[in-house]
Amino acid sequence: MITLSELLKFEIVEDEVDNWFLMTSWVPITSIVAGYLVFVLYAGPKWMANRKPFDIKYILLVYNLAQTLINLYYSISTVLTPGSLSYIYNHTCHPIRPRSLRPLQWKEVSRFFSSRGLS
């Protein structure tokens, strides 16, 4: 079994994704998650304690439309990327070109926001 200290020292370096935004180490993501938890659990409730809820109906409408269009883009790019359908069908690892990975990076950003209950 791997201990926590061994896990924190262990780094997998991928040449294709190592220079991506927030992918150089675990520290940026951990800082973002810690800041999010502080805001959601402490600062946010104190700030909104004596306030009326925001009316964000139209903002959510635009947000959901954007999420739909982004997912449509991912679906189309998956179908049009050479070898992606055979990869999905065979469930085997095939190297793909770094340009083909760019939509996947934005998909993770999209999943981050949609997992926060904004959709």
XYZ file of N, CA and C in Angstrom:
357
model
N 0.838 -1.180 0.000
C 0.000 0.000 0.000
C 0.885 1.246 0.000
N 0.523 2.230 -0.770
C 1.299 3.468 -0.887
C 0.871 4.428 0.211
N 1.858 5.003 0.913
C 1.550 5.993 1.940
C 1.323 7.353 1.283
N 0.758 8.268 2.068
C 0.464 9.592 1.535
C 1.739 10.324 1.130
N 2.798 10.197 1.930
C 4.047 10.885 1.595
C 4.656 10.332 0.310
N 4.553 9.025 0.105
C 5.043 8.445 -1.147
C 4.207 8.920 -2.332
N 2.896 9.033 -2.107
C 2.014 9.490 -3.169
C 2.317 10.930 -3.565
N 2.612 11.788 -2.583
C 2.913 13.179 -2.883
C 4.263 13.346 -3.574
N 5.202 12.447 -3.305
C 6.510 12.515 -3.953
C 6.471 11.944 -5.365
N 5.514 11.069 -5.625
C 5.415 10.386 -6.912
C 4.835 11.323 -7.954
N 5.527 11.481 -9.040
C 5.044 12.325 -10.126
C 5.184 11.588 -11.448
N 4.138 11.602 -12.191
C 4.174 11.046 -13.536
C 4.355 12.216 -14.488
N 5.407 12.184 -15.268
C 5.685 13.281 -16.183
C 5.295 12.847 -17.590
N 4.364 13.553 -18.143
C 3.942 13.331 -19.518
C 4.441 14.513 -20.332
N 5.218 14.243 -21.337
C 5.773 15.317 -22.149
C 4.684 16.139 -22.839
N 3.609 15.486 -23.225
C 2.568 16.193 -23.974
C 1.742 17.126 -23.103
N 1.545 16.797 -21.844
C 0.657 17.586 -21.002
C 1.366 18.323 -19.875
N 2.652 18.142 -19.731
C 3.373 18.750 -18.610
C 3.393 20.273 -18.675
N 3.325 20.851 -19.858
C 3.364 22.305 -19.964
C 1.971 22.932 -20.053
N 0.924 22.149 -19.883
C -0.433 22.686 -19.887
C -0.692 23.475 -18.616
N -1.644 24.367 -18.691
C -2.048 25.185 -17.559
C -2.521 24.300 -16.403
N -1.972 24.518 -15.218
C -2.299 23.803 -13.976
C -1.876 22.339 -13.964
N -1.030 21.921 -14.885
C -0.649 20.518 -14.956
C 0.801 20.261 -14.545
N 1.522 21.273 -14.081
C 2.928 21.073 -13.765
C 3.136 20.353 -12.442
N 2.227 20.516 -11.486
C 2.314 19.790 -10.212
C 0.928 19.723 -9.587
N 0.855 19.129 -8.414
C -0.417 18.990 -7.722
C -0.778 20.236 -6.920
N 0.145 21.153 -6.727
C -0.074 22.319 -5.866
C -1.163 23.267 -6.397
N -1.191 23.627 -7.687
C -2.239 24.551 -8.139
C -3.654 24.017 -7.941
N -3.875 22.762 -8.265
C -5.214 22.188 -8.126
C -5.599 22.097 -6.655
N -4.661 21.709 -5.801
C -4.943 21.627 -4.373
C -5.282 23.001 -3.816
N -4.592 24.029 -4.268
C -4.881 25.399 -3.821
C -6.269 25.839 -4.281
N -6.636 25.512 -5.493
C -7.954 25.882 -6.001
C -9.048 25.168 -5.212
N -8.867 23.878 -4.949
C -9.865 23.128 -4.194
C -9.976 23.666 -2.767
N -8.847 23.973 -2.134
C -8.877 24.523 -0.774
C -9.579 25.880 -0.751
N -9.281 26.742 -1.709
C -9.956 28.038 -1.793
C -11.445 27.890 -2.032
N -11.816 26.946 -2.878
C -13.233 26.683 -3.153
C -13.947 26.238 -1.878
N -13.331 25.306 -1.136
C -13.959 24.821 0.088
C -14.102 25.917 1.134
N -13.095 26.778 1.263
C -13.184 27.895 2.212
C -14.332 28.818 1.824
N -14.457 29.108 0.543
C -15.531 30.000 0.101
C -16.907 29.362 0.297
N -17.052 28.099 -0.099
C -18.354 27.443 -0.033
C -18.788 27.165 1.407
N -17.854 26.779 2.249
C -18.223 26.386 3.611
C -18.239 27.534 4.608
N -17.430 28.583 4.395
C -17.323 29.652 5.387
C -17.672 31.035 4.834
N -16.919 31.500 3.870
C -17.070 32.881 3.398
C -18.401 33.108 2.687
N -18.812 32.199 1.828
C -20.048 32.348 1.078
C -21.284 32.428 1.952
N -21.479 31.473 2.860
C -22.653 31.558 3.734
C -22.679 32.812 4.612
N -21.529 33.257 5.098
C -21.496 34.485 5.900
C -21.839 35.701 5.046
N -21.357 35.724 3.820
C -21.606 36.849 2.921
C -23.078 36.929 2.533
N -23.723 35.773 2.349
C -25.106 35.740 1.891
C -26.127 35.589 3.019
N -25.708 35.651 4.263
C -26.606 35.396 5.392
C -27.808 36.341 5.408
N -27.610 37.615 5.163
C -28.692 38.591 5.235
C -29.055 39.172 3.875
N -28.822 38.430 2.820
C -29.088 38.925 1.471
C -30.176 38.089 0.803
N -30.830 38.709 -0.133
C -31.801 38.021 -0.964
C -31.049 37.162 -1.997
N -31.568 35.979 -2.350
C -30.892 35.163 -3.370
C -30.811 35.905 -4.703
N -29.728 35.673 -5.417
C -29.552 36.289 -6.721
C -30.521 35.683 -7.732
N -30.992 36.482 -8.657
C -31.824 35.999 -9.758
C -30.907 35.736 -10.945
N -30.545 34.471 -11.131
C -29.574 34.113 -12.177
C -30.192 33.194 -13.230
N -31.499 33.304 -13.418
C -32.192 32.443 -14.368
C -31.602 32.562 -15.772
N -31.397 33.782 -16.244
C -30.911 33.976 -17.616
C -29.426 33.654 -17.742
N -28.676 33.877 -16.677
C -27.265 33.490 -16.690
C -27.149 31.971 -16.828
N -27.979 31.235 -16.087
C -27.956 29.772 -16.185
C -28.440 29.293 -17.550
N -29.357 30.014 -18.146
C -29.817 29.659 -19.485
C -28.671 29.762 -20.488
N -27.918 30.853 -20.426
C -26.764 31.032 -21.315
C -25.688 29.994 -21.005
N -25.459 29.743 -19.715
C -24.457 28.757 -19.296
C -24.808 27.362 -19.835
N -26.061 26.958 -19.691
C -26.472 25.643 -20.178
C -26.379 25.540 -21.695
N -26.686 26.616 -22.397
C -26.523 26.630 -23.847
C -25.047 26.466 -24.220
N -24.176 27.187 -23.503
C -22.736 27.066 -23.761
C -22.250 25.647 -23.484
N -22.709 25.035 -22.404
C -22.316 23.650 -22.098
C -22.777 22.693 -23.195
N -23.976 22.918 -23.696
C -24.485 22.076 -24.769
C -23.633 22.216 -26.027
N -23.287 23.438 -26.377
C -22.461 23.661 -27.570
C -21.053 23.095 -27.399
N -20.490 23.228 -26.208
C -19.163 22.668 -25.950
C -19.192 21.152 -26.065
N -20.206 20.513 -25.499
C -20.303 19.056 -25.598
C -20.563 18.601 -27.020
N -21.283 19.398 -27.799
C -21.446 19.094 -29.216
C -20.095 19.143 -29.926
N -19.289 20.139 -29.600
C -17.946 20.246 -30.177
C -17.102 19.026 -29.816
N -17.159 18.589 -28.545
C -16.390 17.410 -28.134
C -16.831 16.174 -28.891
N -18.133 16.032 -29.046
C -18.639 14.863 -29.755
C -18.188 14.865 -31.207
N -18.299 16.008 -31.866
C -17.881 16.099 -33.264
C -16.369 15.897 -33.395
N -15.588 16.504 -32.482
C -14.135 16.340 -32.577
C -13.714 14.903 -32.299
N -14.460 14.199 -31.442
C -14.155 12.794 -31.192
C -14.419 11.959 -32.436
N -15.521 12.225 -33.099
C -15.857 11.456 -34.297
C -14.885 11.771 -35.424
N -14.459 13.029 -35.553
C -13.596 13.420 -36.664
C -12.110 13.187 -36.418
N -11.704 12.932 -35.184
C -10.292 12.660 -34.907
C -9.939 11.285 -35.455
N -8.923 11.225 -36.307
C -8.570 9.928 -36.893
C -8.189 8.909 -35.819
N -8.802 7.756 -35.879
C -8.480 6.673 -34.971
C -9.244 6.691 -33.664
N -10.018 7.739 -33.400
C -10.689 7.815 -32.103
C -11.793 6.773 -31.954
N -12.542 6.521 -33.008
C -13.614 5.542 -32.905
C -13.086 4.124 -32.737
N -12.006 3.798 -33.443
C -11.413 2.470 -33.252
C -10.794 2.353 -31.859
N -10.265 3.453 -31.339
C -9.735 3.459 -29.976
C -10.845 3.169 -28.964
N -11.949 3.833 -29.133
C -13.070 3.619 -28.219
C -13.589 2.196 -28.362
N -13.678 1.716 -29.579
C -14.199 0.376 -29.829
C -13.284 -0.697 -29.254
N -12.002 -0.567 -29.429
C -11.057 -1.605 -29.004
C -10.617 -1.483 -27.549
N -10.810 -0.322 -26.932
C -10.368 -0.077 -25.555
C -8.877 -0.362 -25.362
N -8.095 0.049 -26.329
C -6.657 -0.116 -26.214
C -6.006 1.246 -26.311
N -4.772 1.318 -25.868
C -4.042 2.584 -25.912
C -3.399 2.766 -27.275
N -3.710 3.875 -27.894
C -3.082 4.255 -29.141
C -2.556 5.663 -28.966
N -1.325 5.931 -29.377
C -0.840 7.306 -29.261
C -1.621 8.234 -30.182
N -1.960 9.408 -29.659
C -2.642 10.398 -30.477
C -1.804 11.658 -30.515
N -2.022 12.437 -31.531
C -1.228 13.646 -31.705
C -1.578 14.679 -30.642
N -0.590 15.488 -30.179
C -0.863 16.496 -29.146
C -1.972 17.465 -29.521
N -2.138 17.783 -30.804
C -3.206 18.695 -31.200
C -4.572 18.084 -30.900
N -4.657 16.764 -30.988
C -5.913 16.092 -30.698
C -6.243 16.119 -29.213
N -5.271 16.383 -28.364
C -5.510 16.423 -26.922
C -6.066 17.758 -26.457
N -5.951 18.807 -27.249
C -6.403 20.139 -26.827
C -7.887 20.176 -26.454
N -8.800 19.561 -27.236
C -10.206 19.568 -26.803
C -10.413 18.845 -25.474
N -9.599 17.834 -25.200
C -9.743 17.119 -23.938
C -9.368 17.999 -22.757
N -8.404 18.894 -22.933
C -8.035 19.812 -21.853
C -9.205 20.740 -21.540
N -9.859 21.269 -22.559
C -10.998 22.148 -22.328
C -12.193 21.382 -21.795
N -12.279 20.099 -22.121
C -13.359 19.279 -21.564
C -13.201 19.174 -20.054
N -11.972 19.055 -19.568
C -11.750 18.998 -18.129
C -12.140 20.309 -17.458
N -11.858 21.420 -18.096
C -12.275 22.723 -17.555
C -13.794 22.789 -17.499
N -14.450 22.322 -18.551
C -15.908 22.315 -18.598
C -16.484 21.404 -17.519
N -15.883 20.234 -17.325
C -16.362 19.310 -16.304
C -16.172 19.892 -14.913
N -15.107 20.657 -14.704
C -14.880 21.289 -13.406
C -16.040 22.203 -13.056
N -16.445 23.051 -14.004
C -17.527 23.980 -13.714
C -18.876 23.288 -13.617
N -19.122 22.288 -14.461
C -20.411 21.617 -14.403
C -20.545 20.739 -13.161
N -19.430 20.262 -12.596
C -19.505 19.462 -11.372
C -19.762 20.327 -10.142
N -19.691 21.638 -10.279
C -19.943 22.548 -9.175
C -21.416 22.903 -9.046
N -22.253 22.247 -9.813
C -23.690 22.481 -9.728
C -24.145 23.723 -10.458
N -23.360 24.206 -11.404
C -23.723 25.412 -12.140
C -24.577 25.122 -13.353
N -24.745 23.853 -13.674
C -25.544 23.556 -14.865
C -26.933 23.112 -14.493
